[in-house]
Amino acid sequence: HMHSFSENKVRSLAKKTDRHQWTIYNQSHMSRTYPAGSRIDSSNYMPILPWSLGCQLVSLNFQTTDTPLLLNDGRFRENGGCGYVLKSDSVLKLQTPSRDPHKPMKLSIRILSGSCLPKPKPADNKCIDPYVRVSVFDVKSGYKEDVSTFSTGVIYNNGFFPIWNEVKFNFVVESWPSAMLQLTIFDKEVAPSADEFVATAAIPISCLRQGLRCVKLNDATNLRSGAMDF
């Protein structure tokens, strides 16, 4: 059998003590979640919570390229974009409804540098002033959707090879098997609200490894085309 739940119903059920029972239920049954009917602008809800509960079909509005859809694309890029990702063992093997399946993870990230960053407006002759926003999307206490964000300093007039190499950004990630890391580069403008999007990347926390890593970036539609295709 498959049951469908609206995003509001997902949050309601997750707040109750039976959220672990729902996770166990999803080991042998199918659950589909979908955006609330009040989203007349075709916006999306965060998929992290239903993923953490073991829901198999987390439906989103694909006509809107917003942060939830970018995170969704990053999650399924884990398996080559084939459309399927295996659940984590903490969700598949949970048997005790009253016990959390995993311990929190301490995550430290330092942004070192960038290379050949594209301009938000290709026809613009000015050099960009890039900075990086580092965000972790998580679920706290089993039901609280949470996002923690830090930003690097601005490197002025250098989109070719900006070097940050600043302090580490420290996170405590509770639902790390389903949590996501998003790196987004912006071009600094005079008014903070006018900062222009440059590029982004969404990566499952469970796929991170220690050491130096090079991250491929995507454009606003989450594709590697044009200046991103190198």
PDB file of C-alpha atoms in Angstrom:
ATOM      1  CA  HIS A   1       0.000   0.000   0.000  1.00  0.00           C
ATOM      2  CA  MET A   2       1.023   3.635  -0.495  1.00  0.00           C
ATOM      3  CA  HIS A   3      -0.287   6.566   1.533  1.00  0.00           C
ATOM      4  CA  SER A   4      -0.013  10.256   0.611  1.00  0.00           C
ATOM      5  CA  PHE A   5       0.663  13.023   3.143  1.00  0.00           C
ATOM      6  CA  SER A   6       0.715  16.794   2.684  1.00  0.00           C
ATOM      7  CA  GLU A   7       3.747  18.675   3.990  1.00  0.00           C
ATOM      8  CA  ASN A   8       1.682  19.966   6.937  1.00  0.00           C
ATOM      9  CA  LYS A   9       0.648  16.431   7.856  1.00  0.00           C
ATOM     10  CA  VAL A  10       4.294  15.359   7.722  1.00  0.00           C
ATOM     11  CA  ARG A  11       5.260  18.062  10.232  1.00  0.00           C
ATOM     12  CA  SER A  12       2.307  17.191  12.452  1.00  0.00           C
ATOM     13  CA  LEU A  13       3.143  13.494  12.550  1.00  0.00           C
ATOM     14  CA  ALA A  14       6.857  14.161  13.058  1.00  0.00           C
ATOM     15  CA  LYS A  15       6.156  16.238  16.183  1.00  0.00           C
ATOM     16  CA  LYS A  16       4.423  13.298  17.827  1.00  0.00           C
ATOM     17  CA  THR A  17       6.235  10.501  19.630  1.00  0.00           C
ATOM     18  CA  ASP A  18       5.247   8.034  16.904  1.00  0.00           C
ATOM     19  CA  ARG A  19       7.689   9.451  14.327  1.00  0.00           C
ATOM     20  CA  HIS A  20       9.982   6.448  14.896  1.00  0.00           C
ATOM     21  CA  GLN A  21       7.038   4.132  14.346  1.00  0.00           C
ATOM     22  CA  TRP A  22       6.416   5.905  11.038  1.00  0.00           C
ATOM     23  CA  THR A  23      10.053   5.342  10.090  1.00  0.00           C
ATOM     24  CA  ILE A  24       9.650   1.632  10.872  1.00  0.00           C
ATOM     25  CA  TYR A  25       6.373   1.613   8.898  1.00  0.00           C
ATOM     26  CA  ASN A  26       8.256   3.012   5.885  1.00  0.00           C
ATOM     27  CA  GLN A  27      10.582   0.021   5.914  1.00  0.00           C
ATOM     28  CA  SER A  28       7.812  -2.131   4.449  1.00  0.00           C
ATOM     29  CA  HIS A  29       5.271   0.418   3.112  1.00  0.00           C
ATOM     30  CA  MET A  30       5.356   3.343   0.694  1.00  0.00           C
ATOM     31  CA  SER A  31       4.770   6.958   1.722  1.00  0.00           C
ATOM     32  CA  ARG A  32       4.384   9.889  -0.650  1.00  0.00           C
ATOM     33  CA  THR A  33       4.580  13.516   0.489  1.00  0.00           C
ATOM     34  CA  TYR A  34       3.531  16.560  -1.526  1.00  0.00           C
ATOM     35  CA  PRO A  35       3.448  20.389  -1.264  1.00  0.00           C
ATOM     36  CA  ALA A  36       0.548  22.049   0.528  1.00  0.00           C
ATOM     37  CA  GLY A  37      -2.318  23.246  -1.655  1.00  0.00           C
ATOM     38  CA  SER A  38      -1.784  26.776  -0.340  1.00  0.00           C
ATOM     39  CA  ARG A  39       1.447  27.065  -2.380  1.00  0.00           C
ATOM     40  CA  ILE A  40      -0.278  28.766  -5.292  1.00  0.00           C
ATOM     41  CA  ASP A  41       3.081  30.224  -6.368  1.00  0.00           C
ATOM     42  CA  SER A  42       4.403  26.668  -6.940  1.00  0.00           C
ATOM     43  CA  SER A  43       7.043  27.105  -4.234  1.00  0.00           C
ATOM     44  CA  ASN A  44       8.429  24.072  -2.410  1.00  0.00           C
ATOM     45  CA  TYR A  45       8.825  22.720   1.102  1.00  0.00           C
ATOM     46  CA  MET A  46      12.119  21.385   2.434  1.00  0.00           C
ATOM     47  CA  PRO A  47      12.487  17.669   1.631  1.00  0.00           C
ATOM     48  CA  ILE A  48      14.909  16.978   4.507  1.00  0.00           C
ATOM     49  CA  LEU A  49      12.228  16.072   7.081  1.00  0.00           C
ATOM     50  CA  PRO A  50      10.378  13.426   5.011  1.00  0.00           C
ATOM     51  CA  TRP A  51      13.737  11.994   3.904  1.00  0.00           C
ATOM     52  CA  SER A  52      14.736  11.622   7.564  1.00  0.00           C
ATOM     53  CA  LEU A  53      11.504   9.703   8.211  1.00  0.00           C
ATOM     54  CA  GLY A  54      12.166   7.242   5.399  1.00  0.00           C
ATOM     55  CA  CYS A  55       9.460   8.499   3.015  1.00  0.00           C
ATOM     56  CA  GLN A  56      10.128   7.066  -0.445  1.00  0.00           C
ATOM     57  CA  LEU A  57       8.392   9.620  -2.711  1.00  0.00           C
ATOM     58  CA  VAL A  58       9.004  13.252  -1.743  1.00  0.00           C
ATOM     59  CA  SER A  59       7.166  15.218  -4.434  1.00  0.00           C
ATOM     60  CA  LEU A  60       8.233  18.763  -5.343  1.00  0.00           C
ATOM     61  CA  ASN A  61       7.174  21.409  -7.848  1.00  0.00           C
ATOM     62  CA  PHE A  62       9.816  20.997 -10.537  1.00  0.00           C
ATOM     63  CA  GLN A  63       8.672  24.147 -12.348  1.00  0.00           C
ATOM     64  CA  THR A  64      10.229  26.275  -9.567  1.00  0.00           C
ATOM     65  CA  THR A  65      14.011  26.207  -9.162  1.00  0.00           C
ATOM     66  CA  ASP A  66      14.208  27.212  -5.511  1.00  0.00           C
ATOM     67  CA  THR A  67      16.407  26.014  -2.657  1.00  0.00           C
ATOM     68  CA  PRO A  68      14.402  22.824  -1.908  1.00  0.00           C
ATOM     69  CA  LEU A  69      14.624  21.742  -5.540  1.00  0.00           C
ATOM     70  CA  LEU A  70      18.369  22.488  -5.631  1.00  0.00           C
ATOM     71  CA  LEU A  71      18.803  20.319  -2.521  1.00  0.00           C
ATOM     72  CA  ASN A  72      16.735  17.571  -4.123  1.00  0.00           C
ATOM     73  CA  ASP A  73      18.911  17.611  -7.240  1.00  0.00           C
ATOM     74  CA  GLY A  74      22.017  17.448  -5.043  1.00  0.00           C
ATOM     75  CA  ARG A  75      20.647  14.445  -3.169  1.00  0.00           C
ATOM     76  CA  PHE A  76      19.967  12.423  -6.318  1.00  0.00           C
ATOM     77  CA  ARG A  77      23.239  13.429  -7.925  1.00  0.00           C
ATOM     78  CA  GLU A  78      24.723  11.114  -5.268  1.00  0.00           C
ATOM     79  CA  ASN A  79      23.749   8.121  -7.408  1.00  0.00           C
ATOM     80  CA  GLY A  80      24.565   9.594 -10.795  1.00  0.00           C
ATOM     81  CA  GLY A  81      21.138  11.200 -11.243  1.00  0.00           C
ATOM     82  CA  CYS A  82      19.469   7.849 -11.985  1.00  0.00           C
ATOM     83  CA  GLY A  83      16.400   8.809  -9.909  1.00  0.00           C
ATOM     84  CA  TYR A  84      16.922   6.457  -6.952  1.00  0.00           C
ATOM     85  CA  VAL A  85      19.021   6.716  -3.778  1.00  0.00           C
ATOM     86  CA  LEU A  86      19.249   3.942  -1.193  1.00  0.00           C
ATOM     87  CA  LYS A  87      18.034   4.869   2.279  1.00  0.00           C
ATOM     88  CA  SER A  88      20.618   5.050   5.049  1.00  0.00           C
ATOM     89  CA  ASP A  89      21.039   2.104   7.419  1.00  0.00           C
ATOM     90  CA  SER A  90      19.796   4.260  10.308  1.00  0.00           C
ATOM     91  CA  VAL A  91      16.395   4.457   8.583  1.00  0.00           C
ATOM     92  CA  LEU A  92      16.290   0.957   7.116  1.00  0.00           C
ATOM     93  CA  LYS A  93      17.329  -0.860  10.287  1.00  0.00           C
ATOM     94  CA  LEU A  94      15.599   1.172  13.000  1.00  0.00           C
ATOM     95  CA  GLN A  95      13.713  -1.259  15.250  1.00  0.00           C
ATOM     96  CA  THR A  96      13.310   0.513  18.612  1.00  0.00           C
ATOM     97  CA  PRO A  97      10.693   3.288  18.381  1.00  0.00           C
ATOM     98  CA  SER A  98      11.955   5.128  21.461  1.00  0.00           C
ATOM     99  CA  ARG A  99      15.627   5.369  20.470  1.00  0.00           C
ATOM    100  CA  ASP A 100      17.331   7.797  18.074  1.00  0.00           C
ATOM    101  CA  PRO A 101      19.154   5.811  15.367  1.00  0.00           C
ATOM    102  CA  HIS A 102      22.315   7.915  15.188  1.00  0.00           C
ATOM    103  CA  LYS A 103      24.477  10.369  17.120  1.00  0.00           C
ATOM    104  CA  PRO A 104      25.046  13.999  16.046  1.00  0.00           C
ATOM    105  CA  MET A 105      28.007  14.748  13.803  1.00  0.00           C
ATOM    106  CA  LYS A 106      30.450  17.626  14.284  1.00  0.00           C
ATOM    107  CA  LEU A 107      31.265  19.184  10.914  1.00  0.00           C
ATOM    108  CA  SER A 108      33.961  21.792  10.211  1.00  0.00           C
ATOM    109  CA  ILE A 109      34.311  23.465   6.811  1.00  0.00           C
ATOM    110  CA  ARG A 110      36.850  26.008   5.584  1.00  0.00           C
ATOM    111  CA  ILE A 111      36.462  27.654   2.189  1.00  0.00           C
ATOM    112  CA  LEU A 112      39.905  27.959   0.630  1.00  0.00           C
ATOM    113  CA  SER A 113      39.527  29.413  -2.860  1.00  0.00           C
ATOM    114  CA  GLY A 114      37.593  29.558  -6.110  1.00  0.00           C
ATOM    115  CA  SER A 115      38.574  29.390  -9.757  1.00  0.00           C
ATOM    116  CA  CYS A 116      37.202  31.038 -12.906  1.00  0.00           C
ATOM    117  CA  LEU A 117      33.910  32.132 -11.385  1.00  0.00           C
ATOM    118  CA  PRO A 118      31.426  33.315 -14.019  1.00  0.00           C
ATOM    119  CA  LYS A 119      29.832  36.738 -13.973  1.00  0.00           C
ATOM    120  CA  PRO A 120      26.128  36.948 -13.084  1.00  0.00           C
ATOM    121  CA  LYS A 121      25.681  39.040 -16.222  1.00  0.00           C
ATOM    122  CA  PRO A 122      28.071  37.884 -18.963  1.00  0.00           C
ATOM    123  CA  ALA A 123      27.792  41.203 -20.805  1.00  0.00           C
ATOM    124  CA  ASP A 124      28.928  43.124 -17.705  1.00  0.00           C
ATOM    125  CA  ASN A 125      32.580  44.207 -17.965  1.00  0.00           C
ATOM    126  CA  LYS A 126      33.151  44.724 -14.231  1.00  0.00           C
ATOM    127  CA  CYS A 127      35.008  42.223 -12.030  1.00  0.00           C
ATOM    128  CA  ILE A 128      32.834  40.449  -9.497  1.00  0.00           C
ATOM    129  CA  ASP A 129      33.233  40.682  -5.709  1.00  0.00           C
ATOM    130  CA  PRO A 130      32.514  37.081  -4.644  1.00  0.00           C
ATOM    131  CA  TYR A 131      31.710  35.619  -1.253  1.00  0.00           C
ATOM    132  CA  VAL A 132      30.484  32.150  -0.275  1.00  0.00           C
ATOM    133  CA  ARG A 133      27.427  31.334   1.826  1.00  0.00           C
ATOM    134  CA  VAL A 134      27.730  27.960   3.572  1.00  0.00           C
ATOM    135  CA  SER A 135      24.428  26.437   4.737  1.00  0.00           C
ATOM    136  CA  VAL A 136      23.550  23.134   6.403  1.00  0.00           C
ATOM    137  CA  PHE A 137      19.927  21.968   6.213  1.00  0.00           C
ATOM    138  CA  ASP A 138      19.113  19.585   9.047  1.00  0.00           C
ATOM    139  CA  VAL A 139      16.335  18.188  11.245  1.00  0.00           C
ATOM    140  CA  LYS A 140      16.737  18.817  14.980  1.00  0.00           C
ATOM    141  CA  SER A 141      15.115  16.736  17.726  1.00  0.00           C
ATOM    142  CA  GLY A 142      13.534  14.513  15.109  1.00  0.00           C
ATOM    143  CA  TYR A 143      11.057  17.086  13.761  1.00  0.00           C
ATOM    144  CA  LYS A 144      12.420  20.676  13.793  1.00  0.00           C
ATOM    145  CA  GLU A 145      13.515  21.785  10.335  1.00  0.00           C
ATOM    146  CA  ASP A 146      16.690  23.814  10.769  1.00  0.00           C
ATOM    147  CA  VAL A 147      19.194  25.713   8.649  1.00  0.00           C
ATOM    148  CA  SER A 148      22.553  27.026   9.899  1.00  0.00           C
ATOM    149  CA  THR A 149      24.372  29.540   7.705  1.00  0.00           C
ATOM    150  CA  PHE A 150      27.775  31.224   7.667  1.00  0.00           C
ATOM    151  CA  SER A 151      29.358  33.518   5.073  1.00  0.00           C
ATOM    152  CA  THR A 152      32.950  34.171   4.094  1.00  0.00           C
ATOM    153  CA  GLY A 153      34.364  37.631   3.637  1.00  0.00           C
ATOM    154  CA  VAL A 154      34.147  39.405   0.297  1.00  0.00           C
ATOM    155  CA  ILE A 155      37.074  39.232  -2.158  1.00  0.00           C
ATOM    156  CA  TYR A 156      36.885  42.400  -4.210  1.00  0.00           C
ATOM    157  CA  ASN A 157      37.561  42.562  -7.948  1.00  0.00           C
ATOM    158  CA  ASN A 158      38.617  38.939  -8.290  1.00  0.00           C
ATOM    159  CA  GLY A 159      36.460  36.273  -9.872  1.00  0.00           C
ATOM    160  CA  PHE A 160      39.405  34.556 -11.537  1.00  0.00           C
ATOM    161  CA  PHE A 161      41.102  33.104  -8.445  1.00  0.00           C
ATOM    162  CA  PRO A 162      39.652  34.426  -5.167  1.00  0.00           C
ATOM    163  CA  ILE A 163      41.336  33.114  -2.008  1.00  0.00           C
ATOM    164  CA  TRP A 164      39.448  33.110   1.298  1.00  0.00           C
ATOM    165  CA  ASN A 165      41.209  30.599   3.595  1.00  0.00           C
ATOM    166  CA  GLU A 166      39.507  32.080   6.643  1.00  0.00           C
ATOM    167  CA  VAL A 167      38.245  30.541   9.884  1.00  0.00           C
ATOM    168  CA  LYS A 168      36.463  27.201   9.940  1.00  0.00           C
ATOM    169  CA  PHE A 169      32.672  27.123  10.034  1.00  0.00           C
ATOM    170  CA  ASN A 170      31.497  24.636  12.666  1.00  0.00           C
ATOM    171  CA  PHE A 171      28.174  22.796  12.572  1.00  0.00           C
ATOM    172  CA  VAL A 172      26.493  20.155  14.729  1.00  0.00           C
ATOM    173  CA  VAL A 173      24.422  17.973  12.393  1.00  0.00           C
ATOM    174  CA  GLU A 174      21.831  15.756  14.066  1.00  0.00           C
ATOM    175  CA  SER A 175      20.103  14.015  11.145  1.00  0.00           C
ATOM    176  CA  TRP A 176      23.269  13.748   9.081  1.00  0.00           C
ATOM    177  CA  PRO A 177      22.131  10.771   6.915  1.00  0.00           C
ATOM    178  CA  SER A 178      19.511  13.043   5.320  1.00  0.00           C
ATOM    179  CA  ALA A 179      21.028  16.509   5.932  1.00  0.00           C
ATOM    180  CA  MET A 180      22.387  18.599   3.058  1.00  0.00           C
ATOM    181  CA  LEU A 181      25.233  21.067   2.625  1.00  0.00           C
ATOM    182  CA  GLN A 182      24.761  23.962   0.206  1.00  0.00           C
ATOM    183  CA  LEU A 183      27.558  26.218  -1.027  1.00  0.00           C
ATOM    184  CA  THR A 184      26.350  29.343  -2.818  1.00  0.00           C
ATOM    185  CA  ILE A 185      28.493  32.079  -4.348  1.00  0.00           C
ATOM    186  CA  PHE A 186      27.172  35.629  -4.582  1.00  0.00           C
ATOM    187  CA  ASP A 187      28.484  38.822  -6.140  1.00  0.00           C
ATOM    188  CA  LYS A 188      28.495  41.535  -3.464  1.00  0.00           C
ATOM    189  CA  GLU A 189      26.577  44.707  -4.282  1.00  0.00           C
ATOM    190  CA  VAL A 190      26.151  47.980  -2.385  1.00  0.00           C
ATOM    191  CA  ALA A 191      22.725  46.987  -1.049  1.00  0.00           C
ATOM    192  CA  PRO A 192      22.760  43.514   0.599  1.00  0.00           C
ATOM    193  CA  SER A 193      19.393  42.686  -0.933  1.00  0.00           C
ATOM    194  CA  ALA A 194      20.888  43.309  -4.380  1.00  0.00           C
ATOM    195  CA  ASP A 195      23.648  40.677  -4.098  1.00  0.00           C
ATOM    196  CA  GLU A 196      23.606  38.633  -7.301  1.00  0.00           C
ATOM    197  CA  PHE A 197      23.638  34.852  -7.524  1.00  0.00           C
ATOM    198  CA  VAL A 198      26.724  33.384  -9.209  1.00  0.00           C
ATOM    199  CA  ALA A 199      26.734  29.611  -8.662  1.00  0.00           C
ATOM    200  CA  THR A 200      25.740  26.882  -6.210  1.00  0.00           C
ATOM    201  CA  ALA A 201      26.322  23.265  -5.209  1.00  0.00           C
ATOM    202  CA  ALA A 202      24.279  20.977  -2.936  1.00  0.00           C
ATOM    203  CA  ILE A 203      25.978  17.961  -1.369  1.00  0.00           C
ATOM    204  CA  PRO A 204      24.621  15.241   0.946  1.00  0.00           C
ATOM    205  CA  ILE A 205      26.360  15.412   4.329  1.00  0.00           C
ATOM    206  CA  SER A 206      26.712  11.624   4.206  1.00  0.00           C
ATOM    207  CA  CYS A 207      28.876  11.961   1.077  1.00  0.00           C
ATOM    208  CA  LEU A 208      31.427  14.342   2.617  1.00  0.00           C
ATOM    209  CA  ARG A 209      34.962  13.108   3.229  1.00  0.00           C
ATOM    210  CA  GLN A 210      37.872  14.583   5.178  1.00  0.00           C
ATOM    211  CA  GLY A 211      40.599  16.536   3.438  1.00  0.00           C
ATOM    212  CA  LEU A 212      40.802  18.985   0.542  1.00  0.00           C
ATOM    213  CA  ARG A 213      37.946  18.793  -1.929  1.00  0.00           C
ATOM    214  CA  CYS A 214      37.123  20.521  -5.220  1.00  0.00           C
ATOM    215  CA  VAL A 215      33.400  21.231  -5.662  1.00  0.00           C
ATOM    216  CA  LYS A 216      31.792  21.525  -9.085  1.00  0.00           C
ATOM    217  CA  LEU A 217      29.321  24.387  -9.275  1.00  0.00           C
ATOM    218  CA  ASN A 218      25.967  24.700 -11.025  1.00  0.00           C
ATOM    219  CA  ASP A 219      24.043  27.639 -12.462  1.00  0.00           C
ATOM    220  CA  ALA A 220      20.669  29.002 -11.283  1.00  0.00           C
ATOM    221  CA  THR A 221      18.830  26.124 -12.972  1.00  0.00           C
ATOM    222  CA  ASN A 222      21.163  23.605 -11.274  1.00  0.00           C
ATOM    223  CA  LEU A 223      22.832  22.681 -14.564  1.00  0.00           C
ATOM    224  CA  ARG A 224      26.464  22.658 -15.624  1.00  0.00           C
ATOM    225  CA  SER A 225      26.256  24.669 -18.824  1.00  0.00           C
ATOM    226  CA  GLY A 226      28.000  27.645 -20.359  1.00  0.00           C
ATOM    227  CA  ALA A 227      30.719  28.972 -18.033  1.00  0.00           C
ATOM    228  CA  MET A 228      30.025  26.107 -15.572  1.00  0.00           C
ATOM    229  CA  ASP A 229      30.840  23.404 -18.112  1.00  0.00           C
ATOM    230  CA  PHE A 230      34.573  23.015 -17.616  1.00  0.00           C
TER     231      PHE A 230
END
